[in-house]
PDB file of C-alpha atoms in Angstrom:
ATOM      1  CA  MET A   1       0.000   0.000   0.000  1.00 44.00           C
ATOM      2  CA  ASP A   2       1.980   2.986  -1.259  1.00 45.00           C
ATOM      3  CA  THR A   3      -0.804   5.551  -1.496  1.00 45.00           C
ATOM      4  CA  ILE A   4      -4.340   6.038  -0.271  1.00 51.00           C
ATOM      5  CA  ASP A   5      -6.908   6.079  -3.061  1.00 53.00           C
ATOM      6  CA  MET A   6      -9.123   8.853  -1.726  1.00 65.00           C
ATOM      7  CA  ASP A   7     -12.650   9.266  -2.928  1.00 80.00           C
ATOM      8  CA  THR A   8     -15.155  11.214  -0.857  1.00 90.00           C
ATOM      9  CA  ILE A   9     -16.334   9.231   2.151  1.00 94.00           C
ATOM     10  CA  GLU A  10     -19.679  10.217   3.620  1.00 95.00           C
ATOM     11  CA  THR A  11     -21.033   9.545   7.093  1.00 97.00           C
ATOM     12  CA  ASP A  12     -24.320  10.674   8.602  1.00 96.00           C
ATOM     13  CA  ARG A  13     -23.014  14.187   9.274  1.00 98.00           C
ATOM     14  CA  LEU A  14     -19.650  14.451   7.524  1.00 98.00           C
ATOM     15  CA  ALA A  15     -17.906  14.332   4.176  1.00 97.00           C
ATOM     16  CA  LEU A  16     -14.242  13.303   4.108  1.00 97.00           C
ATOM     17  CA  ARG A  17     -12.640  14.567   0.930  1.00 96.00           C
ATOM     18  CA  ASN A  18      -9.474  15.974  -0.552  1.00 95.00           C
ATOM     19  CA  PHE A  19      -8.522  19.477   0.521  1.00 96.00           C
ATOM     20  CA  ARG A  20      -9.340  22.458  -1.688  1.00 96.00           C
ATOM     21  CA  VAL A  21      -7.746  25.905  -1.787  1.00 95.00           C
ATOM     22  CA  GLU A  22     -11.119  27.302  -0.641  1.00 97.00           C
ATOM     23  CA  ASP A  23     -10.583  25.521   2.703  1.00 97.00           C
ATOM     24  CA  ALA A  24      -7.861  28.022   3.666  1.00 97.00           C
ATOM     25  CA  ALA A  25      -9.900  30.190   6.061  1.00 97.00           C
ATOM     26  CA  ASP A  26     -11.311  27.204   7.938  1.00 97.00           C
ATOM     27  CA  LEU A  27      -7.866  25.561   8.054  1.00 96.00           C
ATOM     28  CA  TYR A  28      -6.408  28.774   9.454  1.00 95.00           C
ATOM     29  CA  ALA A  29      -9.112  28.811  12.145  1.00 94.00           C
ATOM     30  CA  TYR A  30      -7.575  25.774  13.866  1.00 92.00           C
ATOM     31  CA  LEU A  31      -3.940  25.912  12.739  1.00 91.00           C
ATOM     32  CA  ARG A  32      -3.251  29.509  13.763  1.00 89.00           C
ATOM     33  CA  GLU A  33      -2.996  28.186  17.353  1.00 84.00           C
ATOM     34  CA  PRO A  34      -2.709  24.372  17.294  1.00 70.00           C
ATOM     35  CA  ARG A  35      -3.996  22.792  20.513  1.00 74.00           C
ATOM     36  CA  ALA A  36      -1.950  19.592  20.377  1.00 66.00           C
ATOM     37  CA  SER A  37       1.779  20.195  20.662  1.00 62.00           C
ATOM     38  CA  CYS A  38       2.497  17.661  17.917  1.00 60.00           C
ATOM     39  CA  PHE A  39       0.899  20.110  15.461  1.00 66.00           C
ATOM     40  CA  LEU A  40       2.933  23.159  16.521  1.00 60.00           C
ATOM     41  CA  SER A  41       5.149  22.760  13.455  1.00 68.00           C
ATOM     42  CA  LEU A  42       2.026  23.246  11.306  1.00 78.00           C
ATOM     43  CA  LYS A  43       1.176  26.603  12.903  1.00 81.00           C
ATOM     44  CA  LEU A  44       0.011  29.071  10.250  1.00 86.00           C
ATOM     45  CA  GLN A  45       1.062  32.710  10.572  1.00 91.00           C
ATOM     46  CA  ASP A  46      -1.597  34.230   8.317  1.00 93.00           C
ATOM     47  CA  ILE A  47      -4.265  33.507   5.720  1.00 95.00           C
ATOM     48  CA  GLY A  48      -1.659  33.507   2.940  1.00 96.00           C
ATOM     49  CA  ALA A  49       0.172  30.656   4.673  1.00 94.00           C
ATOM     50  CA  ALA A  50      -3.176  28.892   5.097  1.00 95.00           C
ATOM     51  CA  ARG A  51      -3.864  29.226   1.369  1.00 96.00           C
ATOM     52  CA  ALA A  52      -0.468  27.731   0.544  1.00 96.00           C
ATOM     53  CA  GLU A  53      -1.024  24.866   3.021  1.00 94.00           C
ATOM     54  CA  ALA A  54      -4.517  24.125   1.673  1.00 96.00           C
ATOM     55  CA  GLU A  55      -3.133  24.105  -1.874  1.00 96.00           C
ATOM     56  CA  GLU A  56      -0.305  21.765  -0.864  1.00 96.00           C
ATOM     57  CA  ARG A  57      -2.752  19.410   0.864  1.00 95.00           C
ATOM     58  CA  SER A  58      -5.053  19.467  -2.179  1.00 94.00           C
ATOM     59  CA  ARG A  59      -2.353  17.621  -4.130  1.00 93.00           C
ATOM     60  CA  SER A  60      -2.151  14.740  -1.651  1.00 90.00           C
ATOM     61  CA  ASP A  61      -4.432  11.992  -0.416  1.00 89.00           C
ATOM     62  CA  GLU A  62      -2.584  11.798   2.911  1.00 92.00           C
ATOM     63  CA  HIS A  63      -4.332  14.796   4.518  1.00 94.00           C
ATOM     64  CA  ILE A  64      -8.099  14.458   4.296  1.00 96.00           C
ATOM     65  CA  ALA A  65     -10.495  17.352   4.907  1.00 97.00           C
ATOM     66  CA  VAL A  66     -13.387  16.664   7.286  1.00 98.00           C
ATOM     67  CA  CYS A  67     -16.406  18.798   6.389  1.00 98.00           C
ATOM     68  CA  LEU A  68     -19.953  19.162   7.628  1.00 98.00           C
ATOM     69  CA  LYS A  69     -22.301  17.696   5.025  1.00 96.00           C
ATOM     70  CA  THR A  70     -24.924  20.373   5.659  1.00 95.00           C
ATOM     71  CA  SER A  71     -22.684  23.365   4.920  1.00 96.00           C
ATOM     72  CA  GLY A  72     -19.496  21.957   3.410  1.00 95.00           C
ATOM     73  CA  ARG A  73     -17.494  23.783   6.102  1.00 97.00           C
ATOM     74  CA  LEU A  74     -14.092  22.334   6.997  1.00 98.00           C
ATOM     75  CA  ILE A  75     -14.017  21.456  10.726  1.00 98.00           C
ATOM     76  CA  GLY A  76     -10.797  19.451  10.869  1.00 97.00           C
ATOM     77  CA  ASP A  77      -8.739  16.840   9.152  1.00 96.00           C
ATOM     78  CA  VAL A  78      -7.607  13.268   9.423  1.00 97.00           C
ATOM     79  CA  PHE A  79      -4.436  11.896   7.960  1.00 94.00           C
ATOM     80  CA  ALA A  80      -3.254   8.518   6.751  1.00 96.00           C
ATOM     81  CA  MET A  81       0.367   7.917   5.802  1.00 94.00           C
ATOM     82  CA  PRO A  82       0.984   4.458   4.344  1.00 94.00           C
ATOM     83  CA  GLU A  83       4.053   2.357   5.139  1.00 93.00           C
ATOM     84  CA  ASP A  84       3.588  -0.848   3.131  1.00 91.00           C
ATOM     85  CA  ASP A  85       0.535  -2.586   4.684  1.00 95.00           C
ATOM     86  CA  THR A  86       0.649  -0.384   7.801  1.00 96.00           C
ATOM     87  CA  VAL A  87      -0.751   3.150   8.007  1.00 97.00           C
ATOM     88  CA  SER A  88       0.068   5.947  10.436  1.00 96.00           C
ATOM     89  CA  VAL A  89      -3.169   7.770  11.251  1.00 97.00           C
ATOM     90  CA  GLY A  90      -4.167  10.867  13.160  1.00 96.00           C
ATOM     91  CA  TRP A  91      -6.601  13.748  13.456  1.00 96.00           C
ATOM     92  CA  ASN A  92      -6.731  17.456  14.161  1.00 94.00           C
ATOM     93  CA  PHE A  93     -10.008  19.298  14.700  1.00 95.00           C
ATOM     94  CA  ASN A  94     -11.189  22.847  15.247  1.00 95.00           C
ATOM     95  CA  ALA A  95     -11.911  23.164  18.999  1.00 93.00           C
ATOM     96  CA  ASP A  96     -15.144  25.034  18.187  1.00 95.00           C
ATOM     97  CA  PHE A  97     -16.577  21.692  17.029  1.00 95.00           C
ATOM     98  CA  GLY A  98     -15.319  19.602  19.947  1.00 92.00           C
ATOM     99  CA  GLY A  99     -17.466  17.360  22.104  1.00 93.00           C
ATOM    100  CA  GLN A 100     -19.908  16.467  19.329  1.00 96.00           C
ATOM    101  CA  GLY A 101     -18.408  13.157  18.219  1.00 97.00           C
ATOM    102  CA  PHE A 102     -17.106  14.461  14.892  1.00 98.00           C
ATOM    103  CA  ALA A 103     -13.558  13.145  15.422  1.00 97.00           C
ATOM    104  CA  PHE A 104     -14.870   9.669  16.249  1.00 98.00           C
ATOM    105  CA  GLU A 105     -17.245   9.679  13.275  1.00 98.00           C
ATOM    106  CA  ALA A 106     -14.492  10.797  10.884  1.00 98.00           C
ATOM    107  CA  ALA A 107     -11.811   8.441  12.239  1.00 98.00           C
ATOM    108  CA  ARG A 108     -14.195   5.473  12.225  1.00 98.00           C
ATOM    109  CA  ALA A 109     -15.050   6.145   8.568  1.00 97.00           C
ATOM    110  CA  LEU A 110     -11.365   6.533   7.704  1.00 97.00           C
ATOM    111  CA  PHE A 111     -10.453   3.283   9.478  1.00 97.00           C
ATOM    112  CA  ALA A 112     -13.234   1.391   7.701  1.00 96.00           C
ATOM    113  CA  HIS A 113     -12.013   2.770   4.364  1.00 95.00           C
ATOM    114  CA  LEU A 114      -8.361   1.932   5.042  1.00 96.00           C
ATOM    115  CA  PHE A 115      -9.125  -1.631   6.094  1.00 96.00           C
ATOM    116  CA  ALA A 116     -11.739  -2.416   3.432  1.00 92.00           C
ATOM    117  CA  ALA A 117     -10.834  -0.452   0.305  1.00 86.00           C
ATOM    118  CA  GLY A 118      -7.262   0.457   1.175  1.00 79.00           C
ATOM    119  CA  GLY A 119      -6.071  -3.028   2.074  1.00 90.00           C
ATOM    120  CA  ALA A 120      -4.348  -1.921   5.286  1.00 96.00           C
ATOM    121  CA  ARG A 121      -3.348  -4.676   7.711  1.00 97.00           C
ATOM    122  CA  ARG A 122      -2.484  -2.413  10.651  1.00 98.00           C
ATOM    123  CA  LEU A 123      -3.159   1.187  11.716  1.00 98.00           C
ATOM    124  CA  TYR A 124      -1.246   3.039  14.408  1.00 98.00           C
ATOM    125  CA  ALA A 125      -1.303   6.473  16.028  1.00 97.00           C
ATOM    126  CA  TYR A 126       1.054   8.430  18.249  1.00 95.00           C
ATOM    127  CA  VAL A 127      -0.556  10.432  21.071  1.00 94.00           C
ATOM    128  CA  GLU A 128       1.112  12.566  23.742  1.00 92.00           C
ATOM    129  CA  ASP A 129       0.346  11.075  27.153  1.00 90.00           C
ATOM    130  CA  HIS A 130      -1.335  14.302  28.343  1.00 87.00           C
ATOM    131  CA  ASN A 131      -3.739  14.413  25.347  1.00 91.00           C
ATOM    132  CA  THR A 132      -6.583  12.591  27.085  1.00 93.00           C
ATOM    133  CA  ALA A 133      -9.141  13.375  24.358  1.00 93.00           C
ATOM    134  CA  SER A 134      -7.044  11.641  21.675  1.00 94.00           C
ATOM    135  CA  ARG A 135      -6.215   8.755  24.007  1.00 96.00           C
ATOM    136  CA  ARG A 136      -9.947   8.213  24.664  1.00 97.00           C
ATOM    137  CA  LEU A 137     -10.634   8.436  20.926  1.00 97.00           C
ATOM    138  CA  CYS A 138      -8.035   5.743  20.202  1.00 97.00           C
ATOM    139  CA  GLU A 139      -9.589   3.483  22.819  1.00 97.00           C
ATOM    140  CA  ARG A 140     -13.119   4.150  21.567  1.00 97.00           C
ATOM    141  CA  LEU A 141     -11.948   3.146  18.073  1.00 98.00           C
ATOM    142  CA  GLY A 142     -10.798  -0.200  19.475  1.00 97.00           C
ATOM    143  CA  MET A 143      -7.091   0.611  19.376  1.00 98.00           C
ATOM    144  CA  ARG A 144      -4.857  -0.851  22.056  1.00 97.00           C
ATOM    145  CA  GLN A 145      -1.941   0.899  23.686  1.00 97.00           C
ATOM    146  CA  GLU A 146       1.240  -0.757  22.458  1.00 96.00           C
ATOM    147  CA  GLY A 147       3.849   1.343  24.132  1.00 92.00           C
ATOM    148  CA  LEU A 148       4.932   4.437  25.995  1.00 92.00           C
ATOM    149  CA  PHE A 149       7.969   6.311  24.740  1.00 85.00           C
ATOM    150  CA  VAL A 150       9.372   8.306  27.659  1.00 90.00           C
ATOM    151  CA  GLU A 151      10.716  11.759  26.765  1.00 85.00           C
ATOM    152  CA  PHE A 152      10.285  10.713  23.136  1.00 79.00           C
ATOM    153  CA  VAL A 153      10.081  14.038  21.341  1.00 76.00           C
ATOM    154  CA  SER A 154      10.189  17.783  21.905  1.00 70.00           C
ATOM    155  CA  PHE A 155       7.886  20.226  20.147  1.00 71.00           C
ATOM    156  CA  LYS A 156       8.781  23.325  22.160  1.00 75.00           C
ATOM    157  CA  SER A 157      11.423  24.776  24.451  1.00 78.00           C
ATOM    158  CA  ASP A 158      11.323  26.355  27.880  1.00 86.00           C
ATOM    159  CA  ASP A 159      12.202  29.990  28.626  1.00 90.00           C
ATOM    160  CA  HIS A 160      15.920  29.100  28.575  1.00 88.00           C
ATOM    161  CA  GLY A 161      15.762  27.427  25.165  1.00 88.00           C
ATOM    162  CA  GLU A 162      15.972  23.918  26.597  1.00 89.00           C
ATOM    163  CA  PRO A 163      13.748  21.333  24.878  1.00 85.00           C
ATOM    164  CA  ILE A 164      10.655  20.206  26.754  1.00 81.00           C
ATOM    165  CA  TYR A 165      10.359  16.486  26.071  1.00 87.00           C
ATOM    166  CA  GLU A 166       6.994  14.755  25.996  1.00 86.00           C
ATOM    167  CA  ASN A 167       5.982  11.187  26.645  1.00 87.00           C
ATOM    168  CA  THR A 168       4.275   9.634  23.638  1.00 91.00           C
ATOM    169  CA  MET A 169       1.939   6.651  23.546  1.00 94.00           C
ATOM    170  CA  GLN A 170       1.515   4.404  20.557  1.00 96.00           C
ATOM    171  CA  TYR A 171      -1.902   2.900  19.851  1.00 98.00           C
ATOM    172  CA  ALA A 172      -2.670   0.369  17.121  1.00 98.00           C
ATOM    173  CA  ILE A 173      -5.337  -1.895  15.695  1.00 98.00           C
ATOM    174  CA  LEU A 174      -5.126  -4.777  13.244  1.00 98.00           C
ATOM    175  CA  ARG A 175      -7.656  -5.384  10.485  1.00 97.00           C
ATOM    176  CA  LYS A 176      -8.684  -8.675  12.123  1.00 97.00           C
ATOM    177  CA  GLU A 177      -9.325  -6.791  15.400  1.00 97.00           C
ATOM    178  CA  TRP A 178     -11.321  -4.125  13.558  1.00 97.00           C
ATOM    179  CA  ASN A 179     -13.409  -6.786  11.792  1.00 95.00           C
ATOM    180  CA  ALA A 180     -14.044  -8.652  15.068  1.00 94.00           C
ATOM    181  CA  ARG A 181     -15.589  -5.626  16.793  1.00 89.00           C
ATOM    182  CA  PRO A 182     -19.287  -5.939  17.625  1.00 80.00           C
TER     183      PRO A 182
END
C-alpha cells in the first residue's frame, strides 16, 4: 500500500474529501494556534500561509479534509500515511466543534475505508500522554496501547531554550481486530 486512493467518504453528518484551496480560512481557524503540541510545526502565521497549506494538501491523499455535510465547512482533518501494509493515522479538529463526536465519526469512517478499500493490515497512532481526548478516541476506536515512549520528542522549548520532552503513547489496531468488533 503505497498511497491512499481517496474518494469522498460520507457519514451521517460528515464528508471526508481531498482538501481544496477554498478551505484556507477554515484551516487557518484551527492551525493559527494548534492545541496539540504535535501540530505546533504546522502553525500558520496568516491567511496567505493557510492558502499555501490548503493548496499543498489538495495535491495529496494523505491529509483528508473533514467537512460538515450540511454546509461543506471544513471542521478538521484526518491523515493517513501508508508504510507498506501499515498506516500511520491521526486527526486534528477545530476546537469550536469539539465534544460532538465528529472526530470519532471521521476516524471510524477513515479506518473502515483503510481496512476495506485500502487493504491496510495495521493502523497506528502516536498520542502525547497528556492528550486525554485523543487517548480516549483511540480506545473508543478499538485501538490498544502498544507502548509508551518516555521523553520521546520535543515540540517546544522552555524559557531558557531547553527542549521540553513529551511522553508519547503508541496505539494500534489490526484489520482482524477491527473486523471482530461488535
